[in-house]
């Protein structure tokens, strides 16, 4: 189809995505505990939970982005969604860590002043 000068390129068909997803569940379980098996009903339930979570996350993150009057979802939108709905934070990407200023490196003059105070305090304690 030709829409406004662009041509839609069809995506190649996926080889039974449900089987690929189910295999991924089995692979994850095997990674955690090689002796465990996962019943098909459990795989289906986990896939449904994951699908529902992703759908809710995408929808909520889009709403948060719109509230910011943005046309794109940003990491901070995902962070806010996870924190408010699941009390989860992503290590290394939390707003507190992003907003925290880097520790200041003392100048030579500041270090000398601190050293002089310590020396002065030490001398007063021995009087």
Short mmCIF file of N, CA and C in Angstrom, two decimals:
data_model
loop_
_atom_site.label_atom_id
_atom_site.label_comp_id
_atom_site.label_asym_id
_atom_site.label_seq_id
_atom_site.Cartn_x
_atom_site.Cartn_y
_atom_site.Cartn_z
N UNK A 1 0.85 -1.19 0.00
CA UNK A 1 0.00 0.00 0.00
C UNK A 1 0.88 1.24 0.00
N UNK A 2 0.41 2.27 -0.68
CA UNK A 2 1.17 3.50 -0.76
C UNK A 2 0.41 4.59 -0.03
N UNK A 3 0.94 5.05 1.13
CA UNK A 3 0.30 6.08 1.93
C UNK A 3 1.19 7.30 2.00
N UNK A 4 0.76 8.40 1.44
CA UNK A 4 1.48 9.67 1.51
C UNK A 4 2.94 9.52 1.09
N UNK A 5 3.17 8.78 0.01
CA UNK A 5 4.52 8.67 -0.52
C UNK A 5 5.38 7.63 0.18
N UNK A 6 4.85 6.94 1.16
CA UNK A 6 5.63 5.90 1.82
C UNK A 6 5.04 4.55 1.47
N UNK A 7 5.87 3.57 1.50
CA UNK A 7 5.42 2.24 1.16
C UNK A 7 5.52 1.33 2.38
N UNK A 8 4.45 0.67 2.71
CA UNK A 8 4.45 -0.23 3.86
C UNK A 8 5.21 -1.49 3.50
N UNK A 9 6.13 -1.87 4.35
CA UNK A 9 6.90 -3.07 4.14
C UNK A 9 6.37 -4.14 5.09
N UNK A 10 5.90 -5.26 4.55
CA UNK A 10 5.36 -6.29 5.44
C UNK A 10 6.47 -6.93 6.25
N UNK A 11 6.15 -7.22 7.51
CA UNK A 11 7.09 -7.90 8.37
C UNK A 11 7.09 -9.39 8.04
N UNK A 12 8.25 -10.02 8.15
CA UNK A 12 8.27 -11.47 7.89
C UNK A 12 7.44 -12.18 8.96
N UNK A 13 6.74 -13.22 8.59
CA UNK A 13 5.93 -13.93 9.58
C UNK A 13 6.82 -14.59 10.62
N UNK A 14 6.37 -14.52 11.88
CA UNK A 14 7.12 -15.16 12.96
C UNK A 14 6.78 -16.64 12.97
N UNK A 15 7.75 -17.45 13.28
CA UNK A 15 7.53 -18.89 13.38
C UNK A 15 6.88 -19.19 14.72
N UNK A 16 5.59 -19.26 14.75
CA UNK A 16 4.80 -19.58 15.94
C UNK A 16 5.35 -18.89 17.19
N UNK A 17 5.05 -17.58 17.35
CA UNK A 17 5.60 -16.83 18.49
C UNK A 17 5.24 -17.42 19.84
N UNK A 18 4.08 -18.08 19.94
CA UNK A 18 3.67 -18.66 21.22
C UNK A 18 4.65 -19.76 21.64
N UNK A 19 5.09 -20.57 20.69
CA UNK A 19 6.05 -21.63 21.02
C UNK A 19 7.40 -21.03 21.41
N UNK A 20 7.80 -19.95 20.73
CA UNK A 20 9.06 -19.30 21.08
C UNK A 20 9.00 -18.73 22.49
N UNK A 21 7.86 -18.10 22.83
CA UNK A 21 7.70 -17.53 24.17
C UNK A 21 7.66 -18.64 25.22
N UNK A 22 6.97 -19.71 24.92
CA UNK A 22 6.88 -20.82 25.86
C UNK A 22 8.27 -21.43 26.07
N UNK A 23 9.04 -21.54 24.99
CA UNK A 23 10.41 -22.06 25.10
C UNK A 23 11.25 -21.14 25.98
N UNK A 24 11.04 -19.84 25.87
CA UNK A 24 11.78 -18.89 26.70
C UNK A 24 11.46 -19.09 28.18
N UNK A 25 10.19 -19.34 28.49
CA UNK A 25 9.80 -19.63 29.88
C UNK A 25 10.53 -20.88 30.37
N UNK A 26 10.51 -21.92 29.55
CA UNK A 26 11.20 -23.16 29.93
C UNK A 26 12.69 -22.92 30.12
N UNK A 27 13.30 -22.12 29.23
CA UNK A 27 14.73 -21.80 29.34
C UNK A 27 15.04 -21.06 30.65
N UNK A 28 14.17 -20.11 31.01
CA UNK A 28 14.38 -19.36 32.25
C UNK A 28 14.28 -20.27 33.48
N UNK A 29 13.29 -21.15 33.48
CA UNK A 29 13.14 -22.08 34.61
C UNK A 29 14.35 -22.99 34.67
N UNK A 30 14.81 -23.47 33.53
CA UNK A 30 15.98 -24.35 33.49
C UNK A 30 17.23 -23.63 33.96
N UNK A 31 17.31 -22.33 33.68
CA UNK A 31 18.46 -21.53 34.14
C UNK A 31 18.46 -21.40 35.66
N UNK A 32 17.28 -21.22 36.24
CA UNK A 32 17.16 -21.07 37.70
C UNK A 32 17.34 -22.41 38.40
N UNK A 33 16.68 -23.43 37.90
CA UNK A 33 16.76 -24.76 38.51
C UNK A 33 16.64 -25.81 37.41
N UNK A 34 17.77 -26.35 36.98
CA UNK A 34 17.76 -27.29 35.87
C UNK A 34 16.88 -28.53 36.09
N UNK A 35 16.57 -28.86 37.31
CA UNK A 35 15.75 -30.04 37.59
C UNK A 35 14.25 -29.81 37.48
N UNK A 36 13.83 -28.57 37.36
CA UNK A 36 12.40 -28.25 37.35
C UNK A 36 11.81 -28.31 35.95
N UNK A 37 10.55 -28.67 35.90
CA UNK A 37 9.77 -28.66 34.65
C UNK A 37 8.63 -27.67 34.81
N UNK A 38 8.16 -27.13 33.71
CA UNK A 38 7.04 -26.19 33.73
C UNK A 38 5.91 -26.79 32.90
N UNK A 39 4.75 -26.90 33.54
CA UNK A 39 3.58 -27.40 32.82
C UNK A 39 3.11 -26.35 31.83
N UNK A 40 2.50 -26.78 30.74
CA UNK A 40 2.02 -25.86 29.71
C UNK A 40 1.03 -24.84 30.27
N UNK A 41 0.18 -25.28 31.20
CA UNK A 41 -0.78 -24.35 31.82
C UNK A 41 -0.06 -23.22 32.54
N UNK A 42 1.04 -23.56 33.22
CA UNK A 42 1.82 -22.56 33.96
C UNK A 42 2.49 -21.62 32.97
N UNK A 43 3.07 -22.16 31.91
CA UNK A 43 3.69 -21.31 30.88
C UNK A 43 2.67 -20.34 30.30
N UNK A 44 1.49 -20.84 29.99
CA UNK A 44 0.44 -19.98 29.44
C UNK A 44 0.04 -18.89 30.42
N UNK A 45 -0.07 -19.24 31.70
CA UNK A 45 -0.43 -18.25 32.71
C UNK A 45 0.65 -17.18 32.83
N UNK A 46 1.91 -17.61 32.88
CA UNK A 46 3.02 -16.65 32.97
C UNK A 46 3.08 -15.73 31.75
N UNK A 47 2.83 -16.29 30.58
CA UNK A 47 2.82 -15.48 29.36
C UNK A 47 1.68 -14.47 29.39
N UNK A 48 0.53 -14.87 29.91
CA UNK A 48 -0.61 -13.95 30.01
C UNK A 48 -0.32 -12.83 31.00
N UNK A 49 0.29 -13.18 32.13
CA UNK A 49 0.66 -12.17 33.14
C UNK A 49 1.65 -11.19 32.54
N UNK A 50 2.66 -11.70 31.83
CA UNK A 50 3.66 -10.82 31.21
C UNK A 50 3.02 -9.92 30.17
N UNK A 51 2.13 -10.47 29.36
CA UNK A 51 1.45 -9.69 28.33
C UNK A 51 0.59 -8.59 28.96
N UNK A 52 -0.15 -8.93 30.01
CA UNK A 52 -0.98 -7.94 30.71
C UNK A 52 -0.11 -6.84 31.33
N UNK A 53 1.01 -7.23 31.93
CA UNK A 53 1.92 -6.26 32.53
C UNK A 53 2.45 -5.29 31.47
N UNK A 54 2.91 -5.82 30.36
CA UNK A 54 3.46 -4.96 29.30
C UNK A 54 2.39 -4.03 28.75
N UNK A 55 1.20 -4.54 28.54
CA UNK A 55 0.09 -3.72 28.03
C UNK A 55 -0.23 -2.58 29.01
N UNK A 56 -0.31 -2.91 30.29
CA UNK A 56 -0.60 -1.89 31.31
C UNK A 56 0.54 -0.87 31.41
N UNK A 57 1.77 -1.36 31.37
CA UNK A 57 2.93 -0.47 31.47
C UNK A 57 2.98 0.50 30.29
N UNK A 58 2.82 -0.01 29.10
CA UNK A 58 2.88 0.85 27.91
C UNK A 58 1.77 1.89 27.94
N UNK A 59 0.56 1.45 28.26
CA UNK A 59 -0.57 2.37 28.33
C UNK A 59 -0.34 3.46 29.38
N UNK A 60 0.08 3.05 30.57
CA UNK A 60 0.31 4.01 31.65
C UNK A 60 1.46 4.96 31.33
N UNK A 61 2.52 4.43 30.77
CA UNK A 61 3.67 5.28 30.43
C UNK A 61 3.31 6.30 29.36
N UNK A 62 2.48 5.92 28.40
CA UNK A 62 2.01 6.87 27.39
C UNK A 62 1.16 7.97 28.04
N UNK A 63 0.33 7.59 28.99
CA UNK A 63 -0.49 8.58 29.70
C UNK A 63 0.39 9.54 30.49
N UNK A 64 1.42 9.02 31.14
CA UNK A 64 2.34 9.87 31.90
C UNK A 64 3.06 10.83 30.96
N UNK A 65 3.52 10.32 29.81
CA UNK A 65 4.21 11.17 28.83
C UNK A 65 3.27 12.27 28.32
N UNK A 66 2.02 11.91 28.04
CA UNK A 66 1.05 12.92 27.58
C UNK A 66 0.83 13.97 28.65
N UNK A 67 0.80 13.56 29.91
CA UNK A 67 0.63 14.50 31.01
C UNK A 67 1.79 15.51 31.05
N UNK A 68 2.99 15.04 30.66
CA UNK A 68 4.14 15.94 30.59
C UNK A 68 4.13 16.75 29.30
N UNK A 69 3.10 16.54 28.49
CA UNK A 69 2.96 17.19 27.19
C UNK A 69 4.11 16.80 26.26
N UNK A 70 4.45 15.52 26.32
CA UNK A 70 5.51 14.98 25.47
C UNK A 70 4.91 13.96 24.51
N UNK A 71 5.52 13.86 23.35
CA UNK A 71 5.04 12.89 22.36
C UNK A 71 5.88 11.61 22.40
N UNK A 72 6.81 11.52 23.35
CA UNK A 72 7.60 10.29 23.45
C UNK A 72 7.70 9.85 24.92
N UNK A 73 7.69 8.54 25.09
CA UNK A 73 7.83 7.96 26.41
C UNK A 73 9.32 7.95 26.75
N UNK A 74 9.63 8.41 27.95
CA UNK A 74 11.02 8.45 28.40
C UNK A 74 11.20 7.52 29.59
N UNK A 75 12.45 7.28 29.92
CA UNK A 75 12.78 6.39 31.04
C UNK A 75 12.10 6.85 32.33
N UNK A 76 12.02 8.16 32.54
CA UNK A 76 11.40 8.66 33.77
C UNK A 76 9.92 8.30 33.84
N UNK A 77 9.26 8.13 32.70
CA UNK A 77 7.86 7.71 32.68
C UNK A 77 7.73 6.27 33.17
N UNK A 78 8.64 5.43 32.70
CA UNK A 78 8.65 4.03 33.12
C UNK A 78 8.98 3.93 34.61
N UNK A 79 9.96 4.72 35.05
CA UNK A 79 10.32 4.73 36.47
C UNK A 79 9.13 5.11 37.33
N UNK A 80 8.43 6.16 36.94
CA UNK A 80 7.28 6.61 37.71
C UNK A 80 6.20 5.53 37.76
N UNK A 81 5.93 4.89 36.63
CA UNK A 81 4.95 3.81 36.59
C UNK A 81 5.34 2.69 37.54
N UNK A 82 6.59 2.25 37.48
CA UNK A 82 7.04 1.14 38.33
C UNK A 82 7.01 1.51 39.81
N UNK A 83 7.42 2.73 40.14
CA UNK A 83 7.44 3.15 41.54
C UNK A 83 6.04 3.27 42.11
N UNK A 84 5.14 3.89 41.36
CA UNK A 84 3.78 4.12 41.88
C UNK A 84 2.93 2.85 41.93
N UNK A 85 3.11 1.96 40.96
CA UNK A 85 2.24 0.79 40.87
C UNK A 85 2.81 -0.47 41.50
N UNK A 86 4.12 -0.57 41.57
CA UNK A 86 4.74 -1.80 42.06
C UNK A 86 5.80 -1.55 43.13
N UNK A 87 5.96 -0.31 43.55
CA UNK A 87 6.97 0.05 44.53
C UNK A 87 8.35 -0.50 44.14
N UNK A 88 8.63 -0.40 42.84
CA UNK A 88 9.89 -0.89 42.30
C UNK A 88 10.73 0.28 41.83
N UNK A 89 12.04 0.15 41.99
CA UNK A 89 12.94 1.13 41.42
C UNK A 89 14.00 0.38 40.63
N UNK A 90 14.50 1.01 39.61
CA UNK A 90 15.51 0.41 38.77
C UNK A 90 16.86 0.92 39.25
N UNK A 91 17.71 0.05 39.78
CA UNK A 91 19.01 0.50 40.29
C UNK A 91 19.80 1.23 39.20
N UNK A 92 20.35 2.36 39.58
CA UNK A 92 21.12 3.14 38.63
C UNK A 92 20.28 4.10 37.79
N UNK A 93 18.96 3.98 37.88
CA UNK A 93 18.09 4.82 37.08
C UNK A 93 16.99 5.49 37.89
N UNK A 94 17.10 5.46 39.23
CA UNK A 94 16.06 6.07 40.04
C UNK A 94 16.19 7.59 39.98
N UNK A 95 15.08 8.31 40.09
CA UNK A 95 15.15 9.77 40.04
C UNK A 95 16.08 10.36 41.09
N UNK A 96 16.10 9.73 42.30
CA UNK A 96 16.97 10.25 43.35
C UNK A 96 18.43 10.15 42.94
N UNK A 97 18.80 9.01 42.33
CA UNK A 97 20.19 8.82 41.91
C UNK A 97 20.53 9.75 40.75
N UNK A 98 19.59 9.98 39.86
CA UNK A 98 19.85 10.85 38.72
C UNK A 98 19.97 12.30 39.16
N UNK A 99 19.20 12.69 40.19
CA UNK A 99 19.21 14.08 40.64
C UNK A 99 20.33 14.37 41.63
N UNK A 100 20.92 13.32 42.19
CA UNK A 100 21.96 13.50 43.20
C UNK A 100 23.21 14.09 42.57
N UNK A 101 23.70 15.21 43.09
CA UNK A 101 24.91 15.80 42.52
C UNK A 101 26.13 14.94 42.84
N UNK A 102 27.11 15.03 41.97
CA UNK A 102 28.36 14.30 42.20
C UNK A 102 29.05 14.90 43.42
N UNK A 103 29.75 14.09 44.20
CA UNK A 103 30.44 14.63 45.36
C UNK A 103 31.51 15.63 44.92
N UNK A 104 31.59 16.71 45.68
CA UNK A 104 32.55 17.76 45.35
C UNK A 104 33.95 17.33 45.75
N UNK A 105 34.90 17.69 44.91
CA UNK A 105 36.30 17.42 45.22
C UNK A 105 36.84 18.66 45.91
N UNK A 106 37.36 18.52 47.14
CA UNK A 106 37.84 19.72 47.84
C UNK A 106 39.08 20.31 47.15
N UNK A 107 39.13 21.62 47.17
CA UNK A 107 40.30 22.30 46.62
C UNK A 107 41.44 22.19 47.62
N UNK A 108 42.64 22.51 47.18
CA UNK A 108 43.81 22.46 48.07
C UNK A 108 43.61 23.40 49.25
N UNK A 109 43.04 24.58 48.99
CA UNK A 109 42.83 25.55 50.06
C UNK A 109 41.82 25.02 51.09
N UNK A 110 40.76 24.36 50.61
CA UNK A 110 39.75 23.81 51.52
C UNK A 110 40.35 22.68 52.36
N UNK A 111 41.15 21.83 51.71
CA UNK A 111 41.79 20.73 52.44
C UNK A 111 42.74 21.28 53.50
N UNK A 112 43.48 22.34 53.18
CA UNK A 112 44.41 22.95 54.14
C UNK A 112 43.64 23.54 55.32
N UNK A 113 42.49 24.17 55.04
CA UNK A 113 41.67 24.77 56.10
C UNK A 113 41.15 23.69 57.04
N UNK A 114 40.70 22.56 56.50
CA UNK A 114 40.20 21.47 57.32
C UNK A 114 41.34 20.90 58.17
N UNK A 115 42.50 20.75 57.56
CA UNK A 115 43.66 20.23 58.28
C UNK A 115 44.06 21.17 59.42
N UNK A 116 44.03 22.48 59.16
CA UNK A 116 44.37 23.47 60.19
C UNK A 116 43.38 23.41 61.34
N UNK A 117 42.08 23.25 61.02
CA UNK A 117 41.06 23.16 62.07
C UNK A 117 41.30 21.92 62.93
N UNK A 118 41.60 20.78 62.26
CA UNK A 118 41.85 19.56 63.02
C UNK A 118 43.05 19.72 63.94
N UNK A 119 44.10 20.34 63.41
CA UNK A 119 45.31 20.56 64.21
C UNK A 119 45.00 21.47 65.38
N UNK A 120 44.25 22.54 65.11
CA UNK A 120 43.88 23.50 66.16
C UNK A 120 43.02 22.82 67.22
N UNK A 121 42.08 22.00 66.80
CA UNK A 121 41.19 21.29 67.72
C UNK A 121 41.99 20.30 68.56
N UNK A 122 42.91 19.61 67.92
CA UNK A 122 43.77 18.65 68.63
C UNK A 122 44.61 19.33 69.69
N UNK A 123 45.12 20.50 69.40
CA UNK A 123 45.96 21.23 70.37
C UNK A 123 45.13 21.71 71.54
N UNK A 124 43.87 22.13 71.30
CA UNK A 124 43.01 22.62 72.38
C UNK A 124 42.60 21.49 73.31
N UNK A 125 42.46 20.28 72.76
CA UNK A 125 42.05 19.13 73.57
C UNK A 125 43.14 18.72 74.55
N UNK A 126 44.42 19.01 74.23
CA UNK A 126 45.53 18.60 75.09
C UNK A 126 45.84 19.65 76.15
N UNK A 127 45.17 20.76 76.19
CA UNK A 127 45.46 21.83 77.18
C UNK A 127 44.90 21.49 78.51
#
